[in-house]
mmCIF file of C-alpha atoms (C1' of nucleotides) in Angstrom:
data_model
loop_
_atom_site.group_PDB
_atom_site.id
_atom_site.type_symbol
_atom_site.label_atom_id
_atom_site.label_comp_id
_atom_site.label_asym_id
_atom_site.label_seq_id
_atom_site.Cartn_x
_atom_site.Cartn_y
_atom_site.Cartn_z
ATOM 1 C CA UNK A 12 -11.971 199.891 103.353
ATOM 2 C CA UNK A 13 -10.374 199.677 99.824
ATOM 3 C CA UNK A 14 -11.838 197.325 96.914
ATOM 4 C CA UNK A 15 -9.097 195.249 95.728
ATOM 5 C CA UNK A 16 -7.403 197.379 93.095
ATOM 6 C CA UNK A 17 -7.072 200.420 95.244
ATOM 7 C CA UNK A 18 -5.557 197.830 98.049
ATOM 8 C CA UNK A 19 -3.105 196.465 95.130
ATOM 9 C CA UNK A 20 -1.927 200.054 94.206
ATOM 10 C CA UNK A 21 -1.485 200.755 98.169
ATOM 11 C CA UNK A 22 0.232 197.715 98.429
ATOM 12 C CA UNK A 23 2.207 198.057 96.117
ATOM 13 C CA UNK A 24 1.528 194.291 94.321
ATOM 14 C CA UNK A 25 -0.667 192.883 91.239
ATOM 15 C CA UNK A 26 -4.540 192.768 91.847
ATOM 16 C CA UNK A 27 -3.720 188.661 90.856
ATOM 17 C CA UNK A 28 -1.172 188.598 93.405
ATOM 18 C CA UNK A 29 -3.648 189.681 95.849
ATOM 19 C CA UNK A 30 -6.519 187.771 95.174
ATOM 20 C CA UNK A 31 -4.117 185.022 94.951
ATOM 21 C CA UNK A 32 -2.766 185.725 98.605
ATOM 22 C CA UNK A 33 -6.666 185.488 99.755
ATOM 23 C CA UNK A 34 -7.000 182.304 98.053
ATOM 24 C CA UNK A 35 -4.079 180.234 99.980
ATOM 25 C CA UNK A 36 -4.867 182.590 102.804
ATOM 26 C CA UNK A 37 -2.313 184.675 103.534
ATOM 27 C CA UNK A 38 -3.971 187.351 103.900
ATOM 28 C CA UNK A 39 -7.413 187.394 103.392
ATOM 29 C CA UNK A 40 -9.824 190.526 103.115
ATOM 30 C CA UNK A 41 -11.576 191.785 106.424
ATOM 31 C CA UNK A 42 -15.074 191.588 104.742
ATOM 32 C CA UNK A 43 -16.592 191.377 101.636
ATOM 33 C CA UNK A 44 -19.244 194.035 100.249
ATOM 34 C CA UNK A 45 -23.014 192.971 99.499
ATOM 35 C CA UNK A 46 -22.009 192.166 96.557
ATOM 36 C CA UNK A 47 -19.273 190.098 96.841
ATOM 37 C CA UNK A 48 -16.725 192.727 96.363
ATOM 38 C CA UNK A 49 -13.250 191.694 98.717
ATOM 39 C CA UNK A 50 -12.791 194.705 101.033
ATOM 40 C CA UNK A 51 -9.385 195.326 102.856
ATOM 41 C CA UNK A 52 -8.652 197.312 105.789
ATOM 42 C CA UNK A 53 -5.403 199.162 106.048
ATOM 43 C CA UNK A 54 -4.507 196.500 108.717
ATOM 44 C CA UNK A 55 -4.485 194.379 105.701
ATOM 45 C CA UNK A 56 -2.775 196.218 103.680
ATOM 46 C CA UNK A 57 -0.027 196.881 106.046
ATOM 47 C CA UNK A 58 0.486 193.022 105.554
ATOM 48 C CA UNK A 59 0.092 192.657 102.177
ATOM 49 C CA UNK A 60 3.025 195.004 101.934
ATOM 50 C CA UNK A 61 5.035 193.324 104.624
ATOM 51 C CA UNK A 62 4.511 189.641 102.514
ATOM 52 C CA UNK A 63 5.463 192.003 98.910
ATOM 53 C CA UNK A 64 8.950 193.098 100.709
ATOM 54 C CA UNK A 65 9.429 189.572 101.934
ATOM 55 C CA UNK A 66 8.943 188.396 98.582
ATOM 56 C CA UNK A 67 11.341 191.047 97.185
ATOM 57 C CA UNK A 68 13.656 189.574 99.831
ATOM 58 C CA UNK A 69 13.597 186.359 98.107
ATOM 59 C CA UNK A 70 11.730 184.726 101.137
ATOM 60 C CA UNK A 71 9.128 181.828 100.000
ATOM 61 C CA UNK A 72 5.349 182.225 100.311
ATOM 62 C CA UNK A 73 5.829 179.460 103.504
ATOM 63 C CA UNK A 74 8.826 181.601 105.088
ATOM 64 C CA UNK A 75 6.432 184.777 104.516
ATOM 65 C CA UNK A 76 3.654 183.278 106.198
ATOM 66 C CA UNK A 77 5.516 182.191 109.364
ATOM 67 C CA UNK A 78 7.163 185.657 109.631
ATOM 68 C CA UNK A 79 3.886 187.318 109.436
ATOM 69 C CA UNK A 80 2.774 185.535 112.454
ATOM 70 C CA UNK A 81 5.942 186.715 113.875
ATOM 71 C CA UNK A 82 4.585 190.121 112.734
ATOM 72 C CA UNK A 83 1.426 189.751 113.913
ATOM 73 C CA UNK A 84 2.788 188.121 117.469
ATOM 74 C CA UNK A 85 3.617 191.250 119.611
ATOM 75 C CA UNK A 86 5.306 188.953 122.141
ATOM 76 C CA UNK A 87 7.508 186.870 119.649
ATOM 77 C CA UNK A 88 11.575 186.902 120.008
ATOM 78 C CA UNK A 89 13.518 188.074 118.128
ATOM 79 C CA UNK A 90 15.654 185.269 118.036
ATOM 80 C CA UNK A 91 13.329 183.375 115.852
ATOM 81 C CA UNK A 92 12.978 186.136 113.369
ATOM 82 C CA UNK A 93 16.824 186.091 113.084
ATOM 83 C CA UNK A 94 17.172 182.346 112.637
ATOM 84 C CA UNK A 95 14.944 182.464 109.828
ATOM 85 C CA UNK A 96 16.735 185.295 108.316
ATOM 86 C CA UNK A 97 19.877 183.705 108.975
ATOM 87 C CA UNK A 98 18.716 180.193 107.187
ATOM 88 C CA UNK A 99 17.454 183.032 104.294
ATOM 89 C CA UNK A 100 21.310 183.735 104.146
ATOM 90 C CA UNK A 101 22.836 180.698 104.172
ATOM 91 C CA UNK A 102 20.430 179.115 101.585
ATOM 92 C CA UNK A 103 21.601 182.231 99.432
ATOM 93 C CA UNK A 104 25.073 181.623 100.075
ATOM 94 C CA UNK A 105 24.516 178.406 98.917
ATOM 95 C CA UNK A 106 23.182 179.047 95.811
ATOM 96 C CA UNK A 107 25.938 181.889 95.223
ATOM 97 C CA UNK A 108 28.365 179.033 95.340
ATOM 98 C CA UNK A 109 27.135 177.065 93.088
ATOM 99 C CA UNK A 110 26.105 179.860 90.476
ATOM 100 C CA UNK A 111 29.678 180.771 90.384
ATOM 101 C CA UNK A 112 31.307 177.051 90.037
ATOM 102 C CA UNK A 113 28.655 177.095 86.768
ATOM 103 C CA UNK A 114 29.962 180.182 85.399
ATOM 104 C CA UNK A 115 33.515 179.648 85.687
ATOM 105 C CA UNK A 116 33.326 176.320 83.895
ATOM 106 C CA UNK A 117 31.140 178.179 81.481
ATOM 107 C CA UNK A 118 33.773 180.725 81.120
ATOM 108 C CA UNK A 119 36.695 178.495 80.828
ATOM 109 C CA UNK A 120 34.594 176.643 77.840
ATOM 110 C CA UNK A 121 33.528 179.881 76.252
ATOM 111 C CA UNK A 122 37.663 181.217 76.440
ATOM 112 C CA UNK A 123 38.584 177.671 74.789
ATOM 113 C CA UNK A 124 35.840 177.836 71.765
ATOM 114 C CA UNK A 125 37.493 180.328 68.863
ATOM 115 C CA UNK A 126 33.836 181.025 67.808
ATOM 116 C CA UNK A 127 33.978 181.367 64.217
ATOM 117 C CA UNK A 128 32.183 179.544 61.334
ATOM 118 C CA UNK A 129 34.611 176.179 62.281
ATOM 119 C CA UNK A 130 32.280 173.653 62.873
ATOM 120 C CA UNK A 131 34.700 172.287 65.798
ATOM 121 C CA UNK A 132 33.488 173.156 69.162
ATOM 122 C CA UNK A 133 35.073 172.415 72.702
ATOM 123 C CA UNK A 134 31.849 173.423 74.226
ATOM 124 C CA UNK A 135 29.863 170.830 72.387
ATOM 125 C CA UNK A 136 32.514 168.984 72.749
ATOM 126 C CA UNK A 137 32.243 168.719 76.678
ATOM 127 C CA UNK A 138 28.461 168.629 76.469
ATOM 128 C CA UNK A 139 28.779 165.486 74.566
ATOM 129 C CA UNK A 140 30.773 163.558 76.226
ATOM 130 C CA UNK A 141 32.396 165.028 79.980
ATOM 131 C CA UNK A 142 35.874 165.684 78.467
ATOM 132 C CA UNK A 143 37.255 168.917 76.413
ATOM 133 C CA UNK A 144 37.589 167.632 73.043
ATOM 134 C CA UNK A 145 36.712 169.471 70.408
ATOM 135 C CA UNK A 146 33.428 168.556 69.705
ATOM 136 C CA UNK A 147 33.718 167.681 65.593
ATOM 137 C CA UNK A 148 32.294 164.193 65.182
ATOM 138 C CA UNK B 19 18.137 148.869 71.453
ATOM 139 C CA UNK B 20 17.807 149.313 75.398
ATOM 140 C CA UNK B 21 14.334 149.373 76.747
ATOM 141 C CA UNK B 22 13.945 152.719 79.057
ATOM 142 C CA UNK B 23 15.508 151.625 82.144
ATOM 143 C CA UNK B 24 18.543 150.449 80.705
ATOM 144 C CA UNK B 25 18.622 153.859 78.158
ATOM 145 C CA UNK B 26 18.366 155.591 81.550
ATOM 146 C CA UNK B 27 20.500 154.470 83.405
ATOM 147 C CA UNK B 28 23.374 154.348 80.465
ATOM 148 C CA UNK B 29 22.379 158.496 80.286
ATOM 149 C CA UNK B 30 22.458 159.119 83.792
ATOM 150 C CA UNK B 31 19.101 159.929 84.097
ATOM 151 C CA UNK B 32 15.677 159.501 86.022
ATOM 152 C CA UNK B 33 13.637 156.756 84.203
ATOM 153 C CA UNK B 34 10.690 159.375 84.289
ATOM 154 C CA UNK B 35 12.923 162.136 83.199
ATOM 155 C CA UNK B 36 13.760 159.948 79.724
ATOM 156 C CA UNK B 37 10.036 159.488 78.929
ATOM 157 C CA UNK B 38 9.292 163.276 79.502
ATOM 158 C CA UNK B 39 12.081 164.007 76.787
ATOM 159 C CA UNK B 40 10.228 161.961 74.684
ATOM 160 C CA UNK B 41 6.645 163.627 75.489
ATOM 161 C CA UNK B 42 8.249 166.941 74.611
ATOM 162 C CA UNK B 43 9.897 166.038 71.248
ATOM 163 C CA UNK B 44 12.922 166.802 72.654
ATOM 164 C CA UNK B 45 14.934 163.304 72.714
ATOM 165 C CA UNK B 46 12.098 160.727 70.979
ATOM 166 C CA UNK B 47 12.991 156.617 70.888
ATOM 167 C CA UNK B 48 14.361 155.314 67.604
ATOM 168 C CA UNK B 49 11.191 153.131 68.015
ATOM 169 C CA UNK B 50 8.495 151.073 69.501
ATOM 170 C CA UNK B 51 9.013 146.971 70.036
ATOM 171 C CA UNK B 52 5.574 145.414 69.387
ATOM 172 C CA UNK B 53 4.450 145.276 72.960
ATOM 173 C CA UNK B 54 4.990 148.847 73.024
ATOM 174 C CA UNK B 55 8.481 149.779 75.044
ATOM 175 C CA UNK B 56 10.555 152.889 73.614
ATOM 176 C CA UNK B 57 13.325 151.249 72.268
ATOM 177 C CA UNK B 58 16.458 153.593 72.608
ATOM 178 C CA UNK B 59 20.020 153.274 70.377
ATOM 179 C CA UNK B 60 23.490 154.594 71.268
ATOM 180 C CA UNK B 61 22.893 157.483 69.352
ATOM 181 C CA UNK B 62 19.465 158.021 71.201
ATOM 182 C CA UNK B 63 21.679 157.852 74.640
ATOM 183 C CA UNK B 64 23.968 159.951 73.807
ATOM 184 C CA UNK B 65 22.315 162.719 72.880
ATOM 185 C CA UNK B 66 19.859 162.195 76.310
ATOM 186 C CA UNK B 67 23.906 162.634 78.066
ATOM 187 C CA UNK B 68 24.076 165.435 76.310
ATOM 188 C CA UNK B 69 21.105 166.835 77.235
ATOM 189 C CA UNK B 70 21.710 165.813 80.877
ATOM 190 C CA UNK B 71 25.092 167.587 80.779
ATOM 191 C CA UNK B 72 23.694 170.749 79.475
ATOM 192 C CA UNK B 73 20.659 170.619 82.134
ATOM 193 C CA UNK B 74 23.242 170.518 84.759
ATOM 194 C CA UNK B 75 25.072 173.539 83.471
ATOM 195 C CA UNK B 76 21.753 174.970 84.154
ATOM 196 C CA UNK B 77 20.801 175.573 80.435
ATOM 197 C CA UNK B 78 17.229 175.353 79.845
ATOM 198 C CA UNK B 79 15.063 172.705 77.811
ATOM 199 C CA UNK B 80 14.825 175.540 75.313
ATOM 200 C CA UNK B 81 18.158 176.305 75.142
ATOM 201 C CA UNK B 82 18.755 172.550 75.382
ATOM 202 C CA UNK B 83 16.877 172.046 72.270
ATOM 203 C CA UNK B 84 19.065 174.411 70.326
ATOM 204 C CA UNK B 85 22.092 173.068 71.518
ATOM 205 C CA UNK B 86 21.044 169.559 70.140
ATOM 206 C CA UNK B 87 20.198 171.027 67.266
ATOM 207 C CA UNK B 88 23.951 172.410 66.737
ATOM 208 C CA UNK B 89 24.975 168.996 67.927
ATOM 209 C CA UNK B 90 23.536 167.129 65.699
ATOM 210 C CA UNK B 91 24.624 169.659 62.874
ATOM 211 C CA UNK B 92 28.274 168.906 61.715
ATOM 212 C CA UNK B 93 28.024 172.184 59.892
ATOM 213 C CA UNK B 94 27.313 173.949 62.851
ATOM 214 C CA UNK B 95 29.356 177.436 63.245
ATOM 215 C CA UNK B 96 30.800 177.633 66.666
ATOM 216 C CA UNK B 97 29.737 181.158 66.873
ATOM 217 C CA UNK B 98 26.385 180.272 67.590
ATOM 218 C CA UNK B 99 27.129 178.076 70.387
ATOM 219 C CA UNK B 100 29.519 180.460 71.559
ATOM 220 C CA UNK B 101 27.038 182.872 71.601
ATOM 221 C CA UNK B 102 23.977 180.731 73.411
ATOM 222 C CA UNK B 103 26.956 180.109 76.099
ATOM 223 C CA UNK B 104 28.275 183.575 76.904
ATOM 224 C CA UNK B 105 23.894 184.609 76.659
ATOM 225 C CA UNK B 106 24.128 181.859 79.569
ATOM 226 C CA UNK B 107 26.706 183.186 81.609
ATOM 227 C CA UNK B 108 25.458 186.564 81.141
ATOM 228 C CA UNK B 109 22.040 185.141 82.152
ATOM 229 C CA UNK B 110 24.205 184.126 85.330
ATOM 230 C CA UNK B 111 26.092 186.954 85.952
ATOM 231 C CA UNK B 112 23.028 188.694 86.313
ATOM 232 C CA UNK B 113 21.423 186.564 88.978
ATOM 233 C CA UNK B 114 24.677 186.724 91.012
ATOM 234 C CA UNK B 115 24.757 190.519 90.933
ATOM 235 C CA UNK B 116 20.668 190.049 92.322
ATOM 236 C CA UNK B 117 22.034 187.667 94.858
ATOM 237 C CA UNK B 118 24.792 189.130 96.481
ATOM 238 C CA UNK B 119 23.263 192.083 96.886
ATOM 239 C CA UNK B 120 20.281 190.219 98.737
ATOM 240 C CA UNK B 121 22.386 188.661 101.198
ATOM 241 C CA UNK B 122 24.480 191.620 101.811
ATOM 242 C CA UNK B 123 21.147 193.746 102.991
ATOM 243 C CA UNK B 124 19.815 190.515 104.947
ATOM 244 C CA UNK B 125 23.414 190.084 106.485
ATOM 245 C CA UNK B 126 22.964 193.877 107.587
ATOM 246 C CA UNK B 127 19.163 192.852 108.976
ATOM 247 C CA UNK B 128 20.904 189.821 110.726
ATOM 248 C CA UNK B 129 23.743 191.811 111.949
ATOM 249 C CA UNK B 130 21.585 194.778 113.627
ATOM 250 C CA UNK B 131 18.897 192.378 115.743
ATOM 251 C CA UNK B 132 20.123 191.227 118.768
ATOM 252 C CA UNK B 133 18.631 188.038 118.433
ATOM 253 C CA UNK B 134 17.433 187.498 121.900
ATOM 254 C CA UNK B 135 13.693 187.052 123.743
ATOM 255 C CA UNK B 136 12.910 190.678 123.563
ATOM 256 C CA UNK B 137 10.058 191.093 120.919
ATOM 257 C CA UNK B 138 11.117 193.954 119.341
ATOM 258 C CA UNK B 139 13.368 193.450 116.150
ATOM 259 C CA UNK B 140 14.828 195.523 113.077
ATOM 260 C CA UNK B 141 14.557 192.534 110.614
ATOM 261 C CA UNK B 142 10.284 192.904 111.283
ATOM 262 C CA UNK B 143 10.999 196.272 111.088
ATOM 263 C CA UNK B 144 12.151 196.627 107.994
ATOM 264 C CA UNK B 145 9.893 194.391 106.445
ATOM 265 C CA UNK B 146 6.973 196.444 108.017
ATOM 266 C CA UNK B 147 7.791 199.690 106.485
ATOM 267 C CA UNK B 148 10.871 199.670 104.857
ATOM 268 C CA UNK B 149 12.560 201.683 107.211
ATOM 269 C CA UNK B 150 14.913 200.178 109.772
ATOM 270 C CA UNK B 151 13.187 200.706 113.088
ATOM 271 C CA UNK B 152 12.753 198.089 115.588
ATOM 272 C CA UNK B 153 9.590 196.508 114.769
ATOM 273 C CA UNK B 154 8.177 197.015 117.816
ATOM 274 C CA UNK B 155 4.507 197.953 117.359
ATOM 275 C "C1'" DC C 24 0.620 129.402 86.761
ATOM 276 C "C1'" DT C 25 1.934 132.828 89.312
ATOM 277 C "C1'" DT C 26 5.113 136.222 91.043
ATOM 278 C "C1'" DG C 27 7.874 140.144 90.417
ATOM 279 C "C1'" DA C 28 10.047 143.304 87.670
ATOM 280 C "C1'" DC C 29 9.373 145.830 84.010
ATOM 281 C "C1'" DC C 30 6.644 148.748 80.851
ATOM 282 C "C1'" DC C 31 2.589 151.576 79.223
ATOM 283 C "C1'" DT C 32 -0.827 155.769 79.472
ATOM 284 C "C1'" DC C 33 -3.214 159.110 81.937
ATOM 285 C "C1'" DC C 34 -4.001 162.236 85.746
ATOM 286 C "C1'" DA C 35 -2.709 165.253 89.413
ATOM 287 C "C1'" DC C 36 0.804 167.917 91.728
ATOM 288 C "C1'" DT C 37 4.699 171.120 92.541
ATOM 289 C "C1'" DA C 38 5.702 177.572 93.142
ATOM 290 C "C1'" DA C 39 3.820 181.629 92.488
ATOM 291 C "C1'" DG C 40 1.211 183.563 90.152
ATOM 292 C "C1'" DG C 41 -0.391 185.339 84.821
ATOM 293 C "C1'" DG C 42 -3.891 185.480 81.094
ATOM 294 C "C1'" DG C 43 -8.263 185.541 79.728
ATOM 295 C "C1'" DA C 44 -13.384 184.248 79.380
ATOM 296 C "C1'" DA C 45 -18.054 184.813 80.999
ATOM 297 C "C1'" DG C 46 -20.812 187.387 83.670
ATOM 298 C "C1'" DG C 47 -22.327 190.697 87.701
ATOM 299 C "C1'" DT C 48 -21.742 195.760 89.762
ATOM 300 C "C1'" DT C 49 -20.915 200.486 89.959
ATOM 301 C "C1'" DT C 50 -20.262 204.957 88.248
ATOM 302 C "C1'" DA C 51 -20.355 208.544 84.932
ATOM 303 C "C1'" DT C 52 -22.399 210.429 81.067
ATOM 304 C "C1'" DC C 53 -26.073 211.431 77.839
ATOM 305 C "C1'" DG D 23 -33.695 205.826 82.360
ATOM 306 C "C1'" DA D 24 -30.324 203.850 79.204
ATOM 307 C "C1'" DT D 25 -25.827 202.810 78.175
ATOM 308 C "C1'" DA D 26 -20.926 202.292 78.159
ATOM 309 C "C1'" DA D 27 -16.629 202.069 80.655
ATOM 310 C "C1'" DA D 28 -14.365 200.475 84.382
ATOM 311 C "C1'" DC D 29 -14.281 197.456 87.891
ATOM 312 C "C1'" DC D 30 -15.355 193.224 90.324
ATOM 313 C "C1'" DT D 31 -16.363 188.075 90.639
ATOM 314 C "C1'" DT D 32 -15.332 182.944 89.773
ATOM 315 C "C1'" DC D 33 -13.401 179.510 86.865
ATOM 316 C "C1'" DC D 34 -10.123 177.402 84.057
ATOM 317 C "C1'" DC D 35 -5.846 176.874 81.616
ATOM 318 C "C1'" DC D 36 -0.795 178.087 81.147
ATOM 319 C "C1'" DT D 37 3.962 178.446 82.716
ATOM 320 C "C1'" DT D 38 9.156 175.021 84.331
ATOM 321 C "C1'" DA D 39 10.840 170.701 84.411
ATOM 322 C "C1'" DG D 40 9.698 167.290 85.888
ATOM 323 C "C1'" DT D 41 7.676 163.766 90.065
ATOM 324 C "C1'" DG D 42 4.365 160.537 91.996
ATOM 325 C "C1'" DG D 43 0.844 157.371 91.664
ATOM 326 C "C1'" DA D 44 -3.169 154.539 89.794
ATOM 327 C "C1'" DG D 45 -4.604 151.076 86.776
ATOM 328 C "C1'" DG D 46 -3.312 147.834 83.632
ATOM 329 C "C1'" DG D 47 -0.319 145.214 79.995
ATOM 330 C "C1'" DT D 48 4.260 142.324 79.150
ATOM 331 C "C1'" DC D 49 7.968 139.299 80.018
ATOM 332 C "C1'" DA D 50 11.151 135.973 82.185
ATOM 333 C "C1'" DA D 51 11.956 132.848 86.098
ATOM 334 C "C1'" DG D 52 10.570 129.315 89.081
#
DNA sequence: CTTGACCCTCCACTAAGGGGAAGGTTTATC
DNA sequence: GATAAACCTTCCCCTTAGTGGAGGGTCAAG
């Protein structure tokens, strides 16, 4: 049994984090000392680390907690654990495709603004009003 | 003078959105009528546009409130907006690299589990220890 | 005169914790 | 035994960029 700093370090996460994972229960210590003190087994910190690569994996506290009943359910499919990987994906590929639309336009305005002491801008210029002028008003 | 539903509806904008603008000192009403109601000018509208415009190219209110700043300055150098735009698309860049590298590992995950009824799966594997087994346990 | 569409302020909520205060516990040292 | 450092607790506020709602005032039409 590990007070919670020694479970953070094992765990490889912020004493907050954990605390914080207790609170919304995620995963919540085994038992607490006499005197208050949260004590985790390494059953617990097994999960805690499983939820901290999740996380790293850009899954969300809710996706976390349903694949750590998956983790937790020796009899689950796997086919569920895939499908929420593969909406993981897709919601990523989503977001890829918009983060690059934004940073060619971005590009294309920072290419067509000479950037020197000019106070005529194209990029303030589209910001103001949708079209490419350049931006002296 | 357009009371706030007409101010945001000429800007594009959620009605709740245009009084938040105000709360933070970012885009404030010309004025007050006597009963109260923002009263918003042209010039208040279009610089709530051009704040819309710039939130949708994913700049922050921060950076938002710089780039009004340089709008409303006619003796603005376009260096410096240059420069908050390529910090943006570098800002970008970054979380692309982040991203694609993401999916690429949870493509792998996806790829490697069968994805049927059997309970044991690499994607709960991985997330258990880091290694790629087959999360069987 | 009342109804409905506006408008106001204030409060609580979102995601996922971070920062810090006030106070109790434990451990090591003197 | 005293004390100080390190650790633990709960509680509250802060973050982004708003959103939703309650409770109440204002305005124009019918």
């Amino acid at each position: 049994m590990y007070k919670i700093s020694e479970a953070a370090i094992r765990a490889n996460l912020p004493v907050k984090t954990v605390r914080y994972y207790g609170d919304i229960g995620l995963v919540t210590p085994a038992v607490r000392s006499d005197s208050g003190y949260r004590l985790y087994t390494d059953s617990d910190i097994a999960k805690l680390s499983f939820v901290g690569r999740a996380r790293r994996y850009s899954f969300s506290i809710d996706q976390c907690r349903e694949l750590l009943d998956l983790y937790e359910d020796e009899q689950r499919p796997s086919s569920v654990v895939k499908k929420i990987t593969l909406e993981k994906i897709a919601e990523i590929d989503s977001r890829l495709h918009e983060l690059k639309e934004l940073r060619d336009e971005l590009q294309h305005l920072a290419g067509s603004c000479h950037g020197d002491s000019r106070p005529d801008c194209p990029i303030i210029g589209k910001l103001s009003n949708g079209s490419l002028e350049n931006g002296k008003f």
